[in-house]
Amino acid sequence: MNGSRLKVGVYYLFAFWLLAEWLIPLKTVSDTQNANVFIVFVGLCFLFMFLRIRASIVALINVSYIAYTLNALFFDVSFFSFRWLPLLVEDVINHVAIVRQARWFEVTNVFRSLLFFVLLWMMTYVVRYWLFVRKRLFVFYVATVAYVAILDTFTAFRGNGAIVRLVTLGFLLLHWLVDERIGGAKQWKRWLAASIGMISVCLVVGYVGPKLPPQWPDPVPFIKSYAKGSEQGTGKETVDGTVKKVGYGTNDSRLGGPFVADDTVVFTVEDEQRHYWRVETKSVYTGKGWETADNDVTDIFEQENHIYYWFEDGVEKETFTAIIRPTQPMYYLAYPLGLKAVHALEVNEFLLQMANEKIYPVDRQLNTLPLFEHEIVYEHPIFSVEQLNDAPAVQNDTLLAQYTQLPATLPSRVRQLAEKITNGKQTQYEKVKAVEQYFRLNGFDYETTDVAVPGDNDDYVDQFLFETKKGYCDNFSTSMVVLLRSVGIPARWVKGYTAGQLTGKTADGKNIYTITNKNAHSWVEVYFSGVGWVPFEPTQGFANPYRFTQPQLPQEQQVVQPSQSLRSRIPVNDLLRGEQTTSSSWKDKDHAIWNAFTWKKAIWLIFVGVGVVFLLYKIRRKWWPYVTLFMFRWKNGDDAFVRAYVALLKHLQDYGLKRKQGETLRQYAAYVDRYFGTTDMSKLTYMYEKAIYKQQANVEWEKMKELWENLIKKTVP
Amino acid sequence: MKYEPFHPLIATMIENIEKVIIGKREVTTLSIVALLAGGHVLLEDVPGVGKTMLVRALAKSVNAQFKRIQFTPDLLPSDITGVSVYNPKQMHFEYKPGPIMGNVILADEINRTSPKTQAALLEAMEEGGVTVDGITYPLPQPFFVMATQNPIEYEGTYPLPEAQLDRFLLKVNMGYPSMTEEIEILNRTEKTTPIDQIQPVVTIEQLRSLQQQVKKVYVDEHVKRYIVDLVQRSRSHPAIYLGVSPRGSVALMKAAQAHALVYGRDFVIPDDVQRVASFALPHRIILKPEAKFDGLSAEDVIARIITQTPVPIRR
């Protein structure tokens, strides 16, 4: 076996290794139990390639191997009885229809494994092509590293070993391939030694060196929660599968991190009144997020809600009817405060979970049902500030115990802050308003991307109130609840949707609102004796849609922020219907915008911009000729030709065909033509000479365009 | 210029001449350039490489009157221009034209004669006429002088002064033929004398018309600028003591025009200029002694200037 044969063998070994790195994690991350059979298969393929066995024999052996493995794994009958064969054939035939109709869930493991074998078989050929024909493996290598890194980050698979192996192997392989491409350096042994030395040094330094903790907020929990939201497709949790809340799902036990706005429409509504849409409430704050109270009590109502009364009798109410049209069937109810009745075609019973006030449409066996278009009757409350101010302190002990719960780990400075804010306020309502106002005036910013995740020793609320002061509704609402609870006011955290965007009017004058995923929201409800749960809105840029009447001083109603966020664009007219906008809030908004453009961000932007420009400049030879082609595609006339020719000269120079200072165009054209083996450049040049040395006006640019285009295309490396 | 075809008339001329002169297409072409531009050529080379043969072939091709003057130290100006001889019968002096009264003149070994005689020839070349006894006799048109000069022998020679050298439009070196070319020469001369078989292919009228066409060849502003750029660089070049004169610029442009016409073009391109510059400029400059000591020739310096001068490639 000579040297080159040995080299080829090592290549195949490395190729096998690279592909195996894709298969090894399968055991951990998927339900593939027998990844080894696939690894062996890949090994076999490469071995046959190395031994240069005839394709027909290889095919026979491989097919036998696949058949044997499939039989051993799935059919469990004697291989040589061949009774598995009709089963396999039948399975394959069945799958023709399944694949054609894209019923992917029905694909059996047998067929999946078969396809996987075929895929691997093809991959071995592709890898061989990259290695021996293209002699380029960088893209595949990067993909492998990315694959391992992603699996390491998001799954139980630990890629420590794999990364080390990949760095060693990959760089060696890349080095060798480069060496091959440039035709083999004479001193390849020295080069190899240098390369191995470098890789070893990197590995040792990387292994021994200290490792910094992550320097930026970990994006993983957010992406994970996003993935979870979309994963929940089966079982009882279907209930929230369709909510797919961006930035937070049903699981609010760990809040924080950035979120991405999502425009998917959840439902549209015909309604006369703006209000929030509740989905559920949560009452147990853990220091990191929210948990539902440990309470299994449920109740069922048929259409008319006779089991849950939202307000005491003294509250002024107006009754409205809304028609809700979900884009996807909903497995829970999004309902307004004061829900009286739900009318749906297919569903009669509704199950109310007391612990979180979540309502599911169910059948008689209590299985959740999909909810399509339905009608909701509700009593919209109008709160009297007078009445709220007069409300006596809450006496109900069970209610107080549940809704003033706080974790023992809550830092004391939160309580001190709560006391400071409410100091001097007489009534519960005044205290609540003081806390609500606190977020408007003390340098808090609405922010969706640069939002911190509390570390192990941090409290979510504490971090927001004292350190970051940047966040979205979850930060604001949770903090308000915790502050209120710190001074003994019963409060809870409500999740759902804002009123959405006004998108039209019906014939009979009702408003049509569209509620999308980005309208997902959380806010605060506070219990007032003699009134009930009253919603409050601490989040910057959001307006409380509920009315609070103040007969004496109607102008000085609560301060309302105009909508500045992406999440609820309330038309100004609509907004003014219930509340007033003050000028100070506009100032706050300007302030927020100003804050958003800090010098740090500006420098980053410039940095990124310069980077992009530099990159574009670096790869200009790949794209600039096409821009030129496009620019002159429809340009005609003498002038266009001259400019096109000059552009061609530039591209040729860029390509590396330099024209010397004293070289005439003909000499240069001859040089270019010699290089490309054409006569196009000379022909073009003869015409160009006429244009510039003779000032001849009508050159036959139309006829020459094709030559010109060919040459321009040749300058793309 | 490799791929560019000649002007059809000139192509036949070159073809005709090449029946006699083998492998000297460049010299042939340049001679025709000078002929068309109305200039004269100084051929500098050792004897026996075909200078005379070239001139004779050229003269025969254009059906022109061919004269040859062999310059010797004792040649007098009147031996060139002609003399007035007293005609006793008619009782007055009668002008007997000298050998200069022809269309194509071969002035052989021009550096062998005295400066006085050289001056007579050069004056006639410049002015297009000779003056004998106060009467000016115009020279026939076209009038084309090909002077030869032997660079090897210095004994008993009178080198042409620089100021007079630039009366020649081009100075061309003939050079030896290559091996195969020389064998071909032997083959052709083995049994016949090829020069006798040459037939005229262009009439004098056609030649005159070609000369008129040269003047109409368009020279773009950029090309003129290029010509002047080349010439001016020769004036400031560190190796050059005396640069090209404005007469040199004119000569360069005219030669370039003729060169363009030879290749059938009615406009001048920088390639024409570059090509003729190597023959139109070197004899118009004087190198500094130190440059000569460095082994530089005037041709080298001009070639350098050409490579250093940017060619106009845009409007």
Short mmCIF file of C-alpha atoms in Angstrom, two decimals, chain A residues 341-671:
data_model
loop_
_atom_site.label_atom_id
_atom_site.label_comp_id
_atom_site.label_asym_id
_atom_site.label_seq_id
_atom_site.Cartn_x
_atom_site.Cartn_y
_atom_site.Cartn_z
CA ALA A 341 -72.88 33.67 29.04
CA VAL A 342 -71.19 31.84 26.18
CA HIS A 343 -73.16 30.64 23.18
CA ALA A 344 -71.43 28.25 20.86
CA LEU A 345 -72.88 25.90 18.31
CA GLU A 346 -71.20 22.68 19.32
CA VAL A 347 -70.32 23.32 22.93
CA ASN A 348 -72.70 23.65 25.83
CA GLU A 349 -70.65 22.95 28.91
CA PHE A 350 -67.82 25.03 30.18
CA LEU A 351 -65.47 24.00 32.90
CA LEU A 352 -64.16 26.72 35.15
CA GLN A 353 -60.94 26.01 36.98
CA MET A 354 -61.21 27.97 40.20
CA ALA A 355 -57.50 28.15 40.86
CA ASN A 356 -56.73 30.23 37.80
CA GLU A 357 -60.16 31.17 36.43
CA LYS A 358 -59.40 29.44 33.20
CA ILE A 359 -62.46 28.24 31.29
CA TYR A 360 -62.40 25.21 29.02
CA PRO A 361 -65.10 24.16 26.58
CA VAL A 362 -65.84 20.52 27.44
CA ASP A 363 -68.19 17.69 26.57
CA ARG A 364 -70.09 15.64 29.13
CA GLN A 365 -67.09 13.41 29.77
CA LEU A 366 -65.08 16.56 30.58
CA ASN A 367 -62.85 16.24 27.54
CA THR A 368 -61.84 19.57 26.12
CA LEU A 369 -63.51 20.47 22.87
CA PRO A 370 -62.44 22.84 20.15
CA LEU A 371 -64.25 26.13 20.20
CA PHE A 372 -65.11 27.80 16.92
CA GLU A 373 -67.15 30.93 16.39
CA HIS A 374 -68.99 31.82 19.58
CA GLU A 375 -70.89 34.62 21.22
CA ILE A 376 -70.14 36.06 24.61
CA VAL A 377 -72.44 38.12 26.78
CA TYR A 378 -70.72 40.16 29.44
CA GLU A 379 -71.28 42.96 31.90
CA HIS A 380 -68.73 45.70 31.37
CA PRO A 381 -68.01 47.41 34.67
CA ILE A 382 -67.61 51.13 35.22
CA PHE A 383 -65.76 51.66 38.45
CA SER A 384 -66.54 54.60 40.64
CA VAL A 385 -63.44 56.06 42.21
CA GLU A 386 -65.59 57.22 45.07
CA GLN A 387 -66.73 53.68 45.71
CA LEU A 388 -63.17 52.35 45.44
CA ASN A 389 -61.92 54.95 47.86
CA ASP A 390 -64.66 54.07 50.27
CA ALA A 391 -63.94 50.36 50.12
CA PRO A 392 -63.04 49.04 53.56
CA ALA A 393 -59.89 47.01 54.11
CA VAL A 394 -60.20 43.38 53.04
CA GLN A 395 -61.11 41.15 55.95
CA ASN A 396 -61.48 37.76 54.27
CA ASP A 397 -58.57 35.74 55.67
CA THR A 398 -58.46 32.96 53.06
CA LEU A 399 -58.49 35.53 50.30
CA LEU A 400 -55.80 37.57 52.00
CA ALA A 401 -53.67 34.49 52.57
CA GLN A 402 -53.87 33.48 48.94
CA TYR A 403 -53.43 36.89 47.34
CA THR A 404 -50.83 38.44 49.59
CA GLN A 405 -48.55 35.40 49.33
CA LEU A 406 -44.90 36.26 48.80
CA PRO A 407 -41.81 34.06 48.79
CA ALA A 408 -39.58 34.17 51.84
CA THR A 409 -36.66 34.95 49.56
CA LEU A 410 -38.11 38.30 48.50
CA PRO A 411 -35.43 40.92 49.22
CA SER A 412 -36.45 43.33 51.93
CA ARG A 413 -35.75 46.37 49.78
CA VAL A 414 -38.83 45.50 47.74
CA ARG A 415 -41.00 45.80 50.83
CA GLN A 416 -39.24 49.01 51.82
CA LEU A 417 -39.90 50.44 48.39
CA ALA A 418 -43.56 49.44 48.56
CA GLU A 419 -43.90 51.18 51.90
CA LYS A 420 -42.15 54.25 50.60
CA ILE A 421 -44.46 54.48 47.59
CA THR A 422 -47.65 54.05 49.56
CA ASN A 423 -46.53 56.17 52.49
CA GLY A 424 -49.09 58.86 53.25
CA LYS A 425 -51.78 57.36 51.06
CA GLN A 426 -55.01 56.88 52.92
CA THR A 427 -57.14 54.42 51.04
CA GLN A 428 -56.36 51.18 49.32
CA TYR A 429 -57.27 52.73 45.97
CA GLU A 430 -54.84 55.59 46.48
CA LYS A 431 -52.11 53.14 47.38
CA VAL A 432 -52.81 51.03 44.32
CA LYS A 433 -52.78 54.10 42.08
CA ALA A 434 -49.53 55.25 43.68
CA VAL A 435 -47.88 51.93 42.86
CA GLU A 436 -49.30 52.00 39.33
CA GLN A 437 -48.02 55.52 38.81
CA TYR A 438 -44.63 54.60 40.19
CA PHE A 439 -43.77 52.72 37.02
CA ARG A 440 -44.67 55.65 34.85
CA LEU A 441 -42.40 58.16 36.43
CA ASN A 442 -39.26 56.52 37.68
CA GLY A 443 -37.18 55.76 34.62
CA PHE A 444 -38.73 52.45 33.65
CA ASP A 445 -38.52 51.56 29.99
CA TYR A 446 -40.61 49.31 27.86
CA GLU A 447 -38.21 46.90 26.23
CA THR A 448 -38.73 43.56 24.59
CA THR A 449 -35.30 42.49 23.47
CA ASP A 450 -32.76 43.52 26.06
CA VAL A 451 -34.55 41.92 28.99
CA ALA A 452 -32.63 40.19 31.71
CA VAL A 453 -33.28 36.71 33.07
CA PRO A 454 -32.85 36.53 36.83
CA GLY A 455 -29.90 34.44 37.88
CA ASP A 456 -30.10 31.75 40.52
CA ASN A 457 -29.73 34.23 43.33
CA ASP A 458 -31.82 37.01 41.83
CA ASP A 459 -35.44 37.82 42.39
CA TYR A 460 -37.33 38.60 39.20
CA VAL A 461 -39.13 41.63 40.64
CA ASP A 462 -36.15 42.87 42.60
CA GLN A 463 -33.94 42.73 39.54
CA PHE A 464 -36.45 44.70 37.49
CA LEU A 465 -37.21 47.31 40.12
CA PHE A 466 -33.68 48.07 41.19
CA GLU A 467 -31.30 46.93 38.50
CA THR A 468 -32.54 46.75 34.98
CA LYS A 469 -35.71 48.89 34.95
CA LYS A 470 -36.26 47.55 31.47
CA GLY A 471 -38.91 45.03 30.54
CA TYR A 472 -42.30 44.27 29.13
CA CYS A 473 -45.73 43.60 30.61
CA ASP A 474 -44.65 40.61 32.67
CA ASN A 475 -42.05 42.68 34.46
CA PHE A 476 -44.38 45.57 35.14
CA SER A 477 -47.43 43.55 36.18
CA THR A 478 -45.53 41.08 38.33
CA SER A 479 -43.68 43.88 40.06
CA MET A 480 -46.91 45.75 40.76
CA VAL A 481 -48.51 42.65 42.24
CA VAL A 482 -45.52 42.00 44.45
CA LEU A 483 -45.33 45.62 45.60
CA LEU A 484 -49.04 45.61 46.45
CA ARG A 485 -48.77 42.33 48.26
CA SER A 486 -45.83 43.71 50.25
CA VAL A 487 -48.14 46.24 51.82
CA GLY A 488 -50.94 43.74 52.36
CA ILE A 489 -53.17 44.54 49.42
CA PRO A 490 -54.61 41.39 47.76
CA ALA A 491 -53.60 41.35 44.12
CA ARG A 492 -53.17 38.79 41.39
CA TRP A 493 -51.55 38.45 38.03
CA VAL A 494 -53.79 38.14 34.97
CA LYS A 495 -52.82 36.86 31.55
CA GLY A 496 -54.65 37.21 28.30
CA TYR A 497 -54.86 39.62 25.41
CA THR A 498 -55.30 43.34 25.04
CA ALA A 499 -58.28 44.69 23.15
CA GLY A 500 -56.40 44.30 19.90
CA GLN A 501 -56.47 46.53 16.91
CA LEU A 502 -59.58 48.17 15.51
CA THR A 503 -59.67 46.86 11.95
CA GLY A 504 -63.15 47.75 10.75
CA LYS A 505 -66.83 48.20 11.46
CA THR A 506 -69.76 45.94 10.86
CA ALA A 507 -72.92 47.05 9.11
CA ASP A 508 -74.72 47.59 12.38
CA GLY A 509 -71.96 49.78 13.76
CA LYS A 510 -70.07 47.31 15.90
CA ASN A 511 -66.30 47.54 15.98
CA ILE A 512 -64.18 44.73 14.62
CA TYR A 513 -61.01 44.09 16.56
CA THR A 514 -58.24 41.80 15.48
CA ILE A 515 -56.28 40.13 18.24
CA THR A 516 -52.90 38.73 17.28
CA ASN A 517 -50.22 36.93 19.23
CA LYS A 518 -48.45 40.17 19.85
CA ASN A 519 -51.49 41.37 21.77
CA ALA A 520 -50.70 38.77 24.43
CA HIS A 521 -50.48 40.69 27.65
CA SER A 522 -50.43 40.48 31.42
CA TRP A 523 -51.83 42.92 33.91
CA VAL A 524 -52.92 43.28 37.52
CA GLU A 525 -56.18 42.78 39.36
CA VAL A 526 -56.69 44.12 42.86
CA TYR A 527 -59.47 43.03 45.19
CA PHE A 528 -61.65 45.72 46.69
CA SER A 529 -64.21 44.85 49.36
CA GLY A 530 -67.66 45.56 48.11
CA VAL A 531 -66.49 45.88 44.52
CA GLY A 532 -64.54 42.79 43.45
CA TRP A 533 -61.44 42.35 41.33
CA VAL A 534 -60.49 45.62 39.64
CA PRO A 535 -57.98 45.60 36.78
CA PHE A 536 -54.98 47.95 36.76
CA GLU A 537 -52.38 48.56 34.12
CA PRO A 538 -48.83 49.31 35.26
CA THR A 539 -47.08 48.59 31.95
CA GLN A 540 -45.55 51.56 30.16
CA GLY A 541 -47.30 52.36 26.94
CA PHE A 542 -50.52 50.54 27.80
CA ALA A 543 -53.80 52.12 28.80
CA ASN A 544 -56.28 50.59 31.16
CA PRO A 545 -59.38 49.99 29.03
CA TYR A 546 -61.73 50.09 32.01
CA ARG A 547 -63.42 53.27 33.06
CA PHE A 548 -63.09 54.88 36.44
CA THR A 549 -65.63 57.64 37.01
CA GLN A 550 -64.61 60.65 39.05
CA PRO A 551 -67.62 62.96 39.14
CA GLN A 552 -65.86 65.89 40.83
CA LEU A 553 -62.77 66.21 38.71
CA PRO A 554 -63.38 64.57 35.36
CA GLN A 555 -60.29 66.17 33.80
CA GLU A 556 -57.88 64.74 36.29
CA GLN A 557 -58.45 61.17 35.66
CA GLN A 558 -55.75 58.70 35.75
CA VAL A 559 -52.72 59.34 33.65
CA VAL A 560 -52.84 57.32 30.55
CA GLN A 561 -49.96 56.49 28.33
CA PRO A 562 -50.51 56.59 24.62
CA SER A 563 -49.69 53.37 22.99
CA GLN A 564 -46.08 53.29 22.08
CA SER A 565 -45.44 49.63 21.98
CA LEU A 566 -45.82 47.20 19.18
CA ARG A 567 -48.13 45.12 21.21
CA SER A 568 -51.25 47.24 21.24
CA ARG A 569 -51.83 49.95 18.75
CA ILE A 570 -54.89 51.72 20.04
CA PRO A 571 -56.27 54.32 17.67
CA VAL A 572 -56.10 57.65 19.38
CA ASN A 573 -59.79 58.40 18.94
CA ASP A 574 -60.66 55.13 20.49
CA LEU A 575 -58.35 55.79 23.31
CA LEU A 576 -59.85 59.15 24.01
CA ARG A 577 -63.31 57.69 24.23
CA GLY A 578 -62.68 56.44 27.70
CA GLU A 579 -59.59 58.18 28.92
CA GLN A 580 -57.54 61.23 28.47
CA THR A 581 -54.05 61.63 27.27
CA THR A 582 -51.83 64.03 29.09
CA SER A 583 -48.92 65.83 27.63
CA SER A 584 -46.52 64.50 30.22
CA SER A 585 -46.94 61.05 28.86
CA TRP A 586 -45.70 62.22 25.48
CA LYS A 587 -42.62 63.54 27.13
CA ASP A 588 -42.06 60.14 28.65
CA LYS A 589 -42.34 58.62 25.25
CA ASP A 590 -39.73 60.92 23.79
CA HIS A 591 -37.56 60.09 26.67
CA ALA A 592 -37.93 56.43 25.94
CA ILE A 593 -36.98 56.90 22.33
CA TRP A 594 -33.99 58.93 23.34
CA ASN A 595 -32.92 56.22 25.71
CA ALA A 596 -33.25 53.63 23.02
CA PHE A 597 -30.49 55.33 21.00
CA THR A 598 -27.69 55.32 23.47
CA TRP A 599 -24.18 55.84 22.25
CA LYS A 600 -23.46 52.22 22.94
CA LYS A 601 -26.10 51.11 20.48
CA ALA A 602 -24.94 53.70 18.00
CA ILE A 603 -21.40 52.39 18.16
CA TRP A 604 -22.66 48.88 17.75
CA LEU A 605 -24.69 49.92 14.76
CA ILE A 606 -21.70 51.65 13.20
CA PHE A 607 -19.56 48.66 13.98
CA VAL A 608 -21.99 46.26 12.39
CA GLY A 609 -22.48 48.61 9.44
CA VAL A 610 -18.76 48.88 8.84
CA GLY A 611 -18.50 45.13 9.14
CA VAL A 612 -21.20 44.58 6.57
CA VAL A 613 -19.67 47.10 4.20
CA PHE A 614 -16.25 45.54 4.62
CA LEU A 615 -17.63 42.09 3.98
CA LEU A 616 -19.46 43.27 0.88
CA TYR A 617 -16.27 44.91 -0.31
CA LYS A 618 -14.34 41.73 0.31
CA ILE A 619 -16.67 39.62 -1.75
CA ARG A 620 -17.39 42.34 -4.30
CA ARG A 621 -15.98 40.27 -7.13
CA LYS A 622 -18.77 37.79 -6.60
CA TRP A 623 -21.66 40.21 -6.82
CA TRP A 624 -20.53 43.49 -8.39
CA PRO A 625 -20.29 42.13 -11.96
CA TYR A 626 -23.94 41.12 -11.72
CA VAL A 627 -24.88 44.60 -10.58
CA THR A 628 -23.06 45.97 -13.62
CA LEU A 629 -24.82 43.51 -15.88
CA PHE A 630 -28.12 44.58 -14.45
CA MET A 631 -27.29 48.27 -14.71
CA PHE A 632 -26.51 48.12 -18.40
CA ARG A 633 -29.13 45.57 -19.34
CA TRP A 634 -31.54 48.10 -20.77
CA LYS A 635 -29.16 50.93 -21.47
CA ASN A 636 -28.51 51.72 -25.05
CA GLY A 637 -26.64 54.28 -27.03
CA ASP A 638 -23.13 55.38 -27.50
CA ASP A 639 -22.63 56.77 -24.06
CA ALA A 640 -23.87 53.58 -22.44
CA PHE A 641 -21.36 51.58 -24.42
CA VAL A 642 -18.45 53.73 -23.35
CA ARG A 643 -19.46 53.45 -19.72
CA ALA A 644 -20.08 49.74 -20.05
CA TYR A 645 -16.61 49.26 -21.51
CA VAL A 646 -14.99 51.26 -18.75
CA ALA A 647 -16.93 49.18 -16.20
CA LEU A 648 -15.66 46.04 -17.91
CA LEU A 649 -12.09 47.33 -17.64
CA LYS A 650 -12.64 47.84 -13.94
CA HIS A 651 -13.99 44.33 -13.45
CA LEU A 652 -11.09 42.86 -15.38
CA GLN A 653 -8.68 44.78 -13.20
CA ASP A 654 -10.51 43.49 -10.14
CA TYR A 655 -10.34 40.01 -11.54
CA GLY A 656 -6.56 40.33 -11.60
CA LEU A 657 -5.89 41.15 -15.25
CA LYS A 658 -3.98 44.36 -14.68
CA ARG A 659 -3.44 46.83 -17.45
CA LYS A 660 -0.07 48.52 -17.35
CA GLN A 661 0.04 52.29 -17.51
CA GLY A 662 1.61 52.51 -20.93
CA GLU A 663 -0.36 49.61 -22.36
CA THR A 664 -2.81 50.45 -25.11
CA LEU A 665 -6.27 48.99 -25.15
CA ARG A 666 -5.40 46.67 -28.00
CA GLN A 667 -2.43 45.23 -26.21
CA TYR A 668 -4.52 44.80 -23.11
CA ALA A 669 -7.38 43.26 -25.09
CA ALA A 670 -4.97 40.80 -26.68
CA TYR A 671 -3.73 39.90 -23.22
#
